CSV table of C-alpha atoms and ligand atoms in Angstrom, one decimal:
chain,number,residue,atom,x,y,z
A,63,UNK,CA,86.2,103.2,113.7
A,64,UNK,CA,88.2,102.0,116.7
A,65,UNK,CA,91.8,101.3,115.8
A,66,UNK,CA,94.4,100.0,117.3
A,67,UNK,CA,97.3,102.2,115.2
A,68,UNK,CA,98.4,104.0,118.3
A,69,UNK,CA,102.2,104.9,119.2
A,70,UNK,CA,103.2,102.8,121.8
A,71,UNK,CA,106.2,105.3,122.7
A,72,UNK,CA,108.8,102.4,122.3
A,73,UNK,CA,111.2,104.5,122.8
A,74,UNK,CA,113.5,103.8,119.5
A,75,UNK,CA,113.0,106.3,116.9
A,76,UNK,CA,114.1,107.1,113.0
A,77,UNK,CA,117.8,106.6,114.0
A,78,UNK,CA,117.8,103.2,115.7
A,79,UNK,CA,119.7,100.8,114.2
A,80,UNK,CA,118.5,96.9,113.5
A,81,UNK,CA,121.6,96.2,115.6
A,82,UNK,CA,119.7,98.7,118.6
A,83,UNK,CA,116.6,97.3,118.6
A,84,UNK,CA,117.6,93.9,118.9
A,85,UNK,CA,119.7,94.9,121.9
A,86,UNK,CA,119.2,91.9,124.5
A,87,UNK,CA,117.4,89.6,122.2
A,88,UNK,CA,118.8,86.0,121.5
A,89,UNK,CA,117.3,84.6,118.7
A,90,UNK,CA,119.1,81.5,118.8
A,91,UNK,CA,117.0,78.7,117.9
A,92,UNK,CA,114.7,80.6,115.3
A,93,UNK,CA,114.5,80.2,111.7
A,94,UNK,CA,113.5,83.6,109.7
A,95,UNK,CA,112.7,83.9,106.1
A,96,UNK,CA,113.7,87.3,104.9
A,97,UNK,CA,112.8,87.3,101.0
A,98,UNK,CA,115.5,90.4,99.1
A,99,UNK,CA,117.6,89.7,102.1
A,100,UNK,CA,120.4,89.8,99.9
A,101,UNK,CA,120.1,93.8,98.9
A,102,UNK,CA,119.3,97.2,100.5
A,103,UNK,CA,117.1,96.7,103.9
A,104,UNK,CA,116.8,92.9,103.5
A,105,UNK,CA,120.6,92.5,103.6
A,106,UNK,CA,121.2,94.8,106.6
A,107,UNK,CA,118.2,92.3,108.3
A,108,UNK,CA,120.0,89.4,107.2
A,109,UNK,CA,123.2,91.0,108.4
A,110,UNK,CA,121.2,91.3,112.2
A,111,UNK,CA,119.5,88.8,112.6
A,112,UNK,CA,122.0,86.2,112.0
A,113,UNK,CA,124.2,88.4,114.5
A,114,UNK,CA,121.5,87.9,117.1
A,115,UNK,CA,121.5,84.1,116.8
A,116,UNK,CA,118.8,83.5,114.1
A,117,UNK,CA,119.3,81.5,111.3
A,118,UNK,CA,118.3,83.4,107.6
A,119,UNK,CA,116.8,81.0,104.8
A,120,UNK,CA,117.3,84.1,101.9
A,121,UNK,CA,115.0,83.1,99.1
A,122,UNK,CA,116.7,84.8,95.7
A,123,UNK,CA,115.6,84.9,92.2
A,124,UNK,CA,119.1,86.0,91.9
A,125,UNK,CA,121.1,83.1,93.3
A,126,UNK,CA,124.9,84.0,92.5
A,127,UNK,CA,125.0,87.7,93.3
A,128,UNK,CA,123.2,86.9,96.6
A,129,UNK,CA,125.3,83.9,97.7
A,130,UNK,CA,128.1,86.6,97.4
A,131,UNK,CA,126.0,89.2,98.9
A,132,UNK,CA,125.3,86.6,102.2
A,133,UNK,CA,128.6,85.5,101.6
A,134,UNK,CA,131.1,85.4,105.3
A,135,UNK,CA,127.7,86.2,106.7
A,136,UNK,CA,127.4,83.3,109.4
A,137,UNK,CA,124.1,81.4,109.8
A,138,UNK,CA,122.8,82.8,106.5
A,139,UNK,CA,121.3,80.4,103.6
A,140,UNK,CA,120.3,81.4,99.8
A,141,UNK,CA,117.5,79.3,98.2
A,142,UNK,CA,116.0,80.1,94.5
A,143,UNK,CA,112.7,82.4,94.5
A,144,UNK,CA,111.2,84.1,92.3
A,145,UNK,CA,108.0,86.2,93.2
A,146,UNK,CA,107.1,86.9,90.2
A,147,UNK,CA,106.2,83.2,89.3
A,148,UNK,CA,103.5,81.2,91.4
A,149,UNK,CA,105.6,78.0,89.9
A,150,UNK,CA,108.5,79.2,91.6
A,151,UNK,CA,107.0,79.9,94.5
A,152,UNK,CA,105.8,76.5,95.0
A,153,UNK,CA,108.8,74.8,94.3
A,154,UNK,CA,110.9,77.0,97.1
A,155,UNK,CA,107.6,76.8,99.5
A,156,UNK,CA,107.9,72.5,98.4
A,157,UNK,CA,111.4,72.5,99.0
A,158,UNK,CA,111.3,74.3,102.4
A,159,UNK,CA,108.3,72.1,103.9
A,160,UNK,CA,110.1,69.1,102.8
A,161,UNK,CA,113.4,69.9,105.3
A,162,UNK,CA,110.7,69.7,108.3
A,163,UNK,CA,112.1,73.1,109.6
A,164,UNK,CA,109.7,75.9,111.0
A,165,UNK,CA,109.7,79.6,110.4
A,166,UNK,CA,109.8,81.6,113.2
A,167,UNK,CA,109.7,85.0,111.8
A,168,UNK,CA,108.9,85.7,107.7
A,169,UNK,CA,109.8,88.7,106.4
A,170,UNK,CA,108.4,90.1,103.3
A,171,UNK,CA,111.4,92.9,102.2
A,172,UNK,CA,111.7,92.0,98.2
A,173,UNK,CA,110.2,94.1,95.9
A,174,UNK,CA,109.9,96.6,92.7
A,175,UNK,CA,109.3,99.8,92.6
A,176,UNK,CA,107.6,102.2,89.7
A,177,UNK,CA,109.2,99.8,87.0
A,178,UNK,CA,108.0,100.5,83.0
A,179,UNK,CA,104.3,98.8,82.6
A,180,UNK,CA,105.6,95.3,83.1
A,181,UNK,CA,103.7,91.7,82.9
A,182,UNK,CA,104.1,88.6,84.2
A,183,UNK,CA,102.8,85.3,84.5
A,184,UNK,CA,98.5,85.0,83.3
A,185,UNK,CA,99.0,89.3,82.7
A,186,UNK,CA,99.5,90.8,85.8
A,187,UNK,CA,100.9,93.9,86.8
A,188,UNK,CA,104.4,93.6,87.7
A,189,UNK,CA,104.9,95.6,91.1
A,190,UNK,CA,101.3,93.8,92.0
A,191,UNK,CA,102.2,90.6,91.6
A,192,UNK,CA,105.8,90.8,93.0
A,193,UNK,CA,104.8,92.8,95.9
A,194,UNK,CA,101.8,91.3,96.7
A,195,UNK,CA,100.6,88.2,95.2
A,196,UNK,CA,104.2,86.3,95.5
A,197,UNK,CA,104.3,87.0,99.0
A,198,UNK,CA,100.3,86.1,99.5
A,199,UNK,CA,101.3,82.7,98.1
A,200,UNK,CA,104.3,82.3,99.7
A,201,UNK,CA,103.0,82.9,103.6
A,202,UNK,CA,99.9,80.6,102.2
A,203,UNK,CA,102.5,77.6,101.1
A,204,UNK,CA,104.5,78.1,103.9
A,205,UNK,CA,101.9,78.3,106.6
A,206,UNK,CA,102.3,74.7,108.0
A,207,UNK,CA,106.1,75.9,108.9
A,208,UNK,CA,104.7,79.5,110.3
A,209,UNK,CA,102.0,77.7,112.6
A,210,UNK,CA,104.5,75.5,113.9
A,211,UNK,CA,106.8,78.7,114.5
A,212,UNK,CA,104.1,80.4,116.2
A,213,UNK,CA,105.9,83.5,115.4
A,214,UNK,CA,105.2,86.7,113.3
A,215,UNK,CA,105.1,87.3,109.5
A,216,UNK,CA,106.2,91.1,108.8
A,217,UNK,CA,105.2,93.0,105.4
A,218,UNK,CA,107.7,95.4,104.2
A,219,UNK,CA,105.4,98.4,102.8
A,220,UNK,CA,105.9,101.9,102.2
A,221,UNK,CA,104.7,105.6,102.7
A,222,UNK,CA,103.7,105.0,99.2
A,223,UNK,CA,100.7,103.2,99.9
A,224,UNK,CA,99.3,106.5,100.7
A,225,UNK,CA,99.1,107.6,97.1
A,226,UNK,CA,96.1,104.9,96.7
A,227,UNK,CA,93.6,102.2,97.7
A,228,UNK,CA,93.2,98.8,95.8
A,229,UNK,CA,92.1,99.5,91.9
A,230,UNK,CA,89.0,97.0,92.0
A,231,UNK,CA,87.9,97.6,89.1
A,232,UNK,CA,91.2,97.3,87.5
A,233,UNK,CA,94.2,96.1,89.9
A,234,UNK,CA,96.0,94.8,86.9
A,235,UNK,CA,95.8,98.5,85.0
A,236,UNK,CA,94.6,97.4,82.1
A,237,UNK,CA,94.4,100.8,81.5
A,238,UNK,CA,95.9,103.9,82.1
A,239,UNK,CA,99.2,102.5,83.8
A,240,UNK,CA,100.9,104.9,86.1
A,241,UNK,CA,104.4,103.3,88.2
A,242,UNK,CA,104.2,105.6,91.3
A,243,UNK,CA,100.2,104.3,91.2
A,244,UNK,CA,100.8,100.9,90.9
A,245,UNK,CA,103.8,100.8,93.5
A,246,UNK,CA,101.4,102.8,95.9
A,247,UNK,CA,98.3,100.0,94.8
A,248,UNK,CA,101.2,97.3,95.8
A,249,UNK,CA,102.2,98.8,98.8
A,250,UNK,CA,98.5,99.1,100.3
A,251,UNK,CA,98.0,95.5,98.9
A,252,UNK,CA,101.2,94.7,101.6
A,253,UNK,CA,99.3,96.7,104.7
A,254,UNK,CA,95.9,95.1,103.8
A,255,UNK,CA,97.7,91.7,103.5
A,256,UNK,CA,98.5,92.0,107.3
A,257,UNK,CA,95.7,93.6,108.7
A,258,UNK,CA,93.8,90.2,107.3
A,259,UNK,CA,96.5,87.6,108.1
A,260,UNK,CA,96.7,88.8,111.5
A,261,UNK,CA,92.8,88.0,111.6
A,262,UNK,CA,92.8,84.4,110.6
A,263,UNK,CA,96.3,83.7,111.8
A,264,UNK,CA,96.1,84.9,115.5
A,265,UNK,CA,94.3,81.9,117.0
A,266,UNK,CA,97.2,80.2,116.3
A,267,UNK,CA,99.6,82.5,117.6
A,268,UNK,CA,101.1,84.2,114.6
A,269,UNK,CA,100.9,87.9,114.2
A,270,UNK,CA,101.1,90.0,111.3
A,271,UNK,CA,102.8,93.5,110.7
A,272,UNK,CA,102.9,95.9,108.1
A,273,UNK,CA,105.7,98.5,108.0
A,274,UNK,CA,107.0,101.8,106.4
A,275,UNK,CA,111.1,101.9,106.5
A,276,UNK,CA,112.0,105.3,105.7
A,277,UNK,CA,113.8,106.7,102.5
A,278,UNK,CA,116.5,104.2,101.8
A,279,UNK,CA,119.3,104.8,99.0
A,280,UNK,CA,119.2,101.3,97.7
A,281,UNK,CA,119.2,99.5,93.9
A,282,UNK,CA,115.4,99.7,94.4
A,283,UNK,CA,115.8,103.1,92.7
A,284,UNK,CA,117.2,101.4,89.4
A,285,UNK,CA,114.2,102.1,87.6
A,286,UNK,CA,114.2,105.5,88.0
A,287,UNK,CA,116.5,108.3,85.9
A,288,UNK,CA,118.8,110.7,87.7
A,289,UNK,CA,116.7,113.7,86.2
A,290,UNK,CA,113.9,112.4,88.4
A,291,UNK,CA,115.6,111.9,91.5
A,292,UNK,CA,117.2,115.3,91.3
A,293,UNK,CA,113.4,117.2,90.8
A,294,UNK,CA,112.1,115.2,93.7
A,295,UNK,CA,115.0,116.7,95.7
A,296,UNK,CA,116.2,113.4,96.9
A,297,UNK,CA,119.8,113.9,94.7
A,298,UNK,CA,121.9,116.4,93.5
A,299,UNK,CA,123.4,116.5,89.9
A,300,UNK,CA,126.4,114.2,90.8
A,301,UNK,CA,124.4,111.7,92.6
A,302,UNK,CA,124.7,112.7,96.1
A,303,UNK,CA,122.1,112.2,98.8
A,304,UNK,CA,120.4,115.4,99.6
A,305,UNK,CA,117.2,114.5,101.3
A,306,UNK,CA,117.9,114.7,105.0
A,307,UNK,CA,115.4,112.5,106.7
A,308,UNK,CA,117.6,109.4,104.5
A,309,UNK,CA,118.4,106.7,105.8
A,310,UNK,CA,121.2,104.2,106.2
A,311,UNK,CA,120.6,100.6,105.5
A,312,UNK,CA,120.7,99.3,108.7
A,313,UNK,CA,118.4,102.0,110.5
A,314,UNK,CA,115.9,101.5,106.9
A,315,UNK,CA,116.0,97.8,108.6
A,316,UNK,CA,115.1,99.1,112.3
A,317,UNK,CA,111.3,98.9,112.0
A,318,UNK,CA,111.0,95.5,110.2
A,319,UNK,CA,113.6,94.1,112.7
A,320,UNK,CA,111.5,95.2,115.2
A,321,UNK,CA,108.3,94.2,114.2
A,322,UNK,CA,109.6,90.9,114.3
A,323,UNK,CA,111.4,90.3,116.9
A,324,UNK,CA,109.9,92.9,119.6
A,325,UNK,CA,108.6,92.0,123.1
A,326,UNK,CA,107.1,95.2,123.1
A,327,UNK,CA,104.5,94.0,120.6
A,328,UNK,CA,103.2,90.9,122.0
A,329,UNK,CA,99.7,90.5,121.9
A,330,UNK,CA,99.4,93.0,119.4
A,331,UNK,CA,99.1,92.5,115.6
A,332,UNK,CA,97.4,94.0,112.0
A,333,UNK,CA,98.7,96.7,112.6
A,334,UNK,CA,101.3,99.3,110.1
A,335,UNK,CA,104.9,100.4,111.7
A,336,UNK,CA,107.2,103.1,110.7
A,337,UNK,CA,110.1,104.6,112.7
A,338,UNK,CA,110.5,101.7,115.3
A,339,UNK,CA,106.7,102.7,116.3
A,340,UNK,CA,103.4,101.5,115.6
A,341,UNK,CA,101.8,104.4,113.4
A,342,UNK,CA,98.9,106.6,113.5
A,343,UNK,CA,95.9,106.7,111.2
A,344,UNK,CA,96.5,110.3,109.3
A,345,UNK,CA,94.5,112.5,107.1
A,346,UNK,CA,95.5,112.9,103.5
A,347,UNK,CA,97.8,116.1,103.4
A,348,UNK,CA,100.1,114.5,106.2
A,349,UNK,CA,103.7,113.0,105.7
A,350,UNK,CA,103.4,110.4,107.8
A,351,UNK,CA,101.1,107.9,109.2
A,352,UNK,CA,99.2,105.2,108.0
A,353,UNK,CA,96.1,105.8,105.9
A,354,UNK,CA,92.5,104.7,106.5
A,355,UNK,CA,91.8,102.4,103.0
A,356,UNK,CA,94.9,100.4,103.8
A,357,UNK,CA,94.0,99.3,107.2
A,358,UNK,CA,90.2,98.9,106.3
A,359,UNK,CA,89.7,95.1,107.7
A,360,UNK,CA,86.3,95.1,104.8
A,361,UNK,CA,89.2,96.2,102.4
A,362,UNK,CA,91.3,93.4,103.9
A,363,UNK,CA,89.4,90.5,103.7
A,364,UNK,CA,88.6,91.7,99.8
A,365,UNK,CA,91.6,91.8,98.9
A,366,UNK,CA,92.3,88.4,100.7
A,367,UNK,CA,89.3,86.7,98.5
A,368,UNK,CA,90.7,88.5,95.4
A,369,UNK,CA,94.6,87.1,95.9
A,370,UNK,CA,92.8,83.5,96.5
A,371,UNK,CA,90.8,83.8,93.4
A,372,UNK,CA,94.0,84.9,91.1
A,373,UNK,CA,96.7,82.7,92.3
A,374,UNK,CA,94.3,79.3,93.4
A,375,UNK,CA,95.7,79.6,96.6
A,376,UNK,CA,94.6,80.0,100.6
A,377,UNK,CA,95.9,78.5,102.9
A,378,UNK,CA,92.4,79.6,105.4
A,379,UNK,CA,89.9,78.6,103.5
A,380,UNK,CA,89.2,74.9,102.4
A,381,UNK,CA,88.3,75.3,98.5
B,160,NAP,N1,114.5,101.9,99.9
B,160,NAP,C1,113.5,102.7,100.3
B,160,NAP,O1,113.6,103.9,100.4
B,160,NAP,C2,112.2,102.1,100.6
B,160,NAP,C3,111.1,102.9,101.0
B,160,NAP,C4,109.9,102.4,101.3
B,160,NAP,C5,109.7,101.0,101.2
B,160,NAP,N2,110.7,100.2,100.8
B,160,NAP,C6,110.4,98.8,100.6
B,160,NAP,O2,111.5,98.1,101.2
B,160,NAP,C7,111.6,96.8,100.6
B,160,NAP,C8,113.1,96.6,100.3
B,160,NAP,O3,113.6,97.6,99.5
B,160,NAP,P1,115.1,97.9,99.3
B,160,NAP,O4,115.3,99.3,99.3
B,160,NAP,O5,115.9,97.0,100.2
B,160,NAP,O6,115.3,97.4,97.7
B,160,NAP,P2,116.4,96.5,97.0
B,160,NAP,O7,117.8,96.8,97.6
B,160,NAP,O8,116.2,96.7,95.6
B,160,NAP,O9,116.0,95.0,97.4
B,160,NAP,C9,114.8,94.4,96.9
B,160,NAP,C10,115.1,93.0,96.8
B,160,NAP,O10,113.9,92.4,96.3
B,160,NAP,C11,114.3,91.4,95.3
B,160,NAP,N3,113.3,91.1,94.3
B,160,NAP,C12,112.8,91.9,93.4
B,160,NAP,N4,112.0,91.2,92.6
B,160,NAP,C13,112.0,89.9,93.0
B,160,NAP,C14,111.3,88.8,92.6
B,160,NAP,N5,110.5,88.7,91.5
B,160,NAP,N6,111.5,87.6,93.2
B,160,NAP,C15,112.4,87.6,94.3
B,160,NAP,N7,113.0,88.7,94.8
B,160,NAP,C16,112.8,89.8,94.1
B,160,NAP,C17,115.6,92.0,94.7
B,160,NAP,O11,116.3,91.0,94.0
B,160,NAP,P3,117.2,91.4,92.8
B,160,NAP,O12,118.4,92.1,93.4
B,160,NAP,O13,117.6,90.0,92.2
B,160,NAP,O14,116.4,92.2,91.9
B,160,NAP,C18,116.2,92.5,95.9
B,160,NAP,O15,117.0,91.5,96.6
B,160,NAP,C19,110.8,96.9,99.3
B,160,NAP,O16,109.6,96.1,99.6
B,160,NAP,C20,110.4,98.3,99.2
B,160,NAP,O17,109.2,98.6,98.6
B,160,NAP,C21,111.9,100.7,100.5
């Protein structure tokens, strides 16, 4: 299969900042949506893009610890969202369309990771339906704003989503229920979720990227105990970092910053990022890379039908 997940040599690299990679780029005059952009990598793009000129519309299912989070933070907005709930995703999509604005850049940053067997809404699988299906619906409720942005929707994956492909005979784990399989089965969904996106969306001149940010110290951890951050080497007993390829915020933001925002990407789309760097295809055993099954465009479109069929929503395909 011919790809196009080749490094580009863009010469940023696992340090760059959100703040370097935006060097030189006025975003004055463009809306971005930055769902979590109140916490961890979401706040640091909030925190840079609003320094480059953009305006931020944070969507929180939090409101009052992220109006203090955003808080001083000029050019920065919070609006109520929760992912979890298709009815509050259409009210915030409603809300939005009704102001006539346009969304230049979307970024898709919120999410859970390897939470207790969770459900929500109809039954779903927590980290599924937050990662994924909340953001499927959102871009599809927003799209008349995107279009109009012709600009770039970015989906904030992660190196997890080499542990596994989509579950199609059980994406909900009925049975069975693993965390660290269902965050990976999430984080694929996210890849996949670009890849198609970029598909349908590019004759219209929005692009679609999918992105790994690194190891991030960030309350995304809050579901797991200190015992198992300690055996997976990432802590030591009194809490301290230990893992040296961490991290900080704002260069855990680089890559999603610059999937947005990057002239060094136009005409390109669909594809998965990491490190400020569009990423290669790698075989199982390697630590980094993108893997085949999540950039599959057969895998893509499947799980594009699938996300319309569960939430009742597309925004492609007239029902
Ligand atoms: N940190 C890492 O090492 C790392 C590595 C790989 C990938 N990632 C990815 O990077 C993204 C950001 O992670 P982070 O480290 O910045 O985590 P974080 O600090 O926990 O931020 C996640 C944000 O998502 C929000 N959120 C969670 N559930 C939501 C829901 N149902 N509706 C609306 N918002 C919801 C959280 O809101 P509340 O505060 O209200 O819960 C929070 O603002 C995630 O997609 C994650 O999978 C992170």
């Amino acid at each position: 299969m011919s790809t196009p997940q080749h490094k580009i040599g863009s010469g940023f690299g696992a340090r760059s900042t959100a703040d370097d990679v935006l060097h030189g780029i006025d975003l004055s005059g463009q809306l971005a949506i930055v769902t979590g952009g109140y916490s961890g990598l979401g706040l640091a793009t909030t925190r840079a893009l609003t320094r480059a000129g953009a305006h931020v519309v944070v969507p929180a299912r939090r409101v009052g610890p992220a109006r203090q989070a955003v808080e001083g933070i000029d050019g920065a907005e919070v609006d109520e969202l929760d992912l979890s709930d298709l009815g509050s995703v259409r009210a915030f999509a409603e809300r939005f369309l009704a102001t006539g604005r346009s969304a230049e850049i979307v970024i898709d940053s919120a999410g859970i990771m390897a939470c207790p067997e969770t459900r929500v809404g109809p039954g779903w699988e927590a980290q599924f339906a937050t990662n994924h299906l909340g953001h499927y619906a959102l871009v599809n409720l927003l799209w008349p704003a995107i279009a109009r942005g012709r600009g770039r929707v970015v989906s904030v994956s992660s190196a997890g989503h080499r542990r596994t492909g989509i579950r199609w005979d059980d994406v909900h784990f009925e049975r069975d229920y693993d965390k660290w399989v269902a965050y990976g089965q999430s984080k694929t969904a996210n890849v996949l979720f670009a890849v198609h996106l970029d598909r349908l969306a590019r004759d219209q001149g929005v692009r679609a990227f999918a992105l790994h940010p690194g190891g991030i110290l960030t309350p995304l951890q809050r579901h797991l105990a200190k015992e198992e951050m300690v055996a997976a080497g990432w802590i030591d007993e009194e809490g301290n970092p230990v893992e040296p390829s961490f991290k900080t915020p704002e260069q855990g933001a680089a890559t999603q910053v610059w999937a947005a925002t990057s002239p060094q990407l136009a005409g390109m789309g669909g594809v998965y990022c990491e490190d400020c760097d569009i990423a290669e295809v790698t075989p199982a055993a390697a630590r980094s890379g993108v893997r085949d099954h999540a950039v599959d465009p057969e895998q893509a479109a499947r799980l594009w039908a699938l996300s319309a069929e569960l939430t009742g929503i597309d925004a492609f395909t007239a029902h």
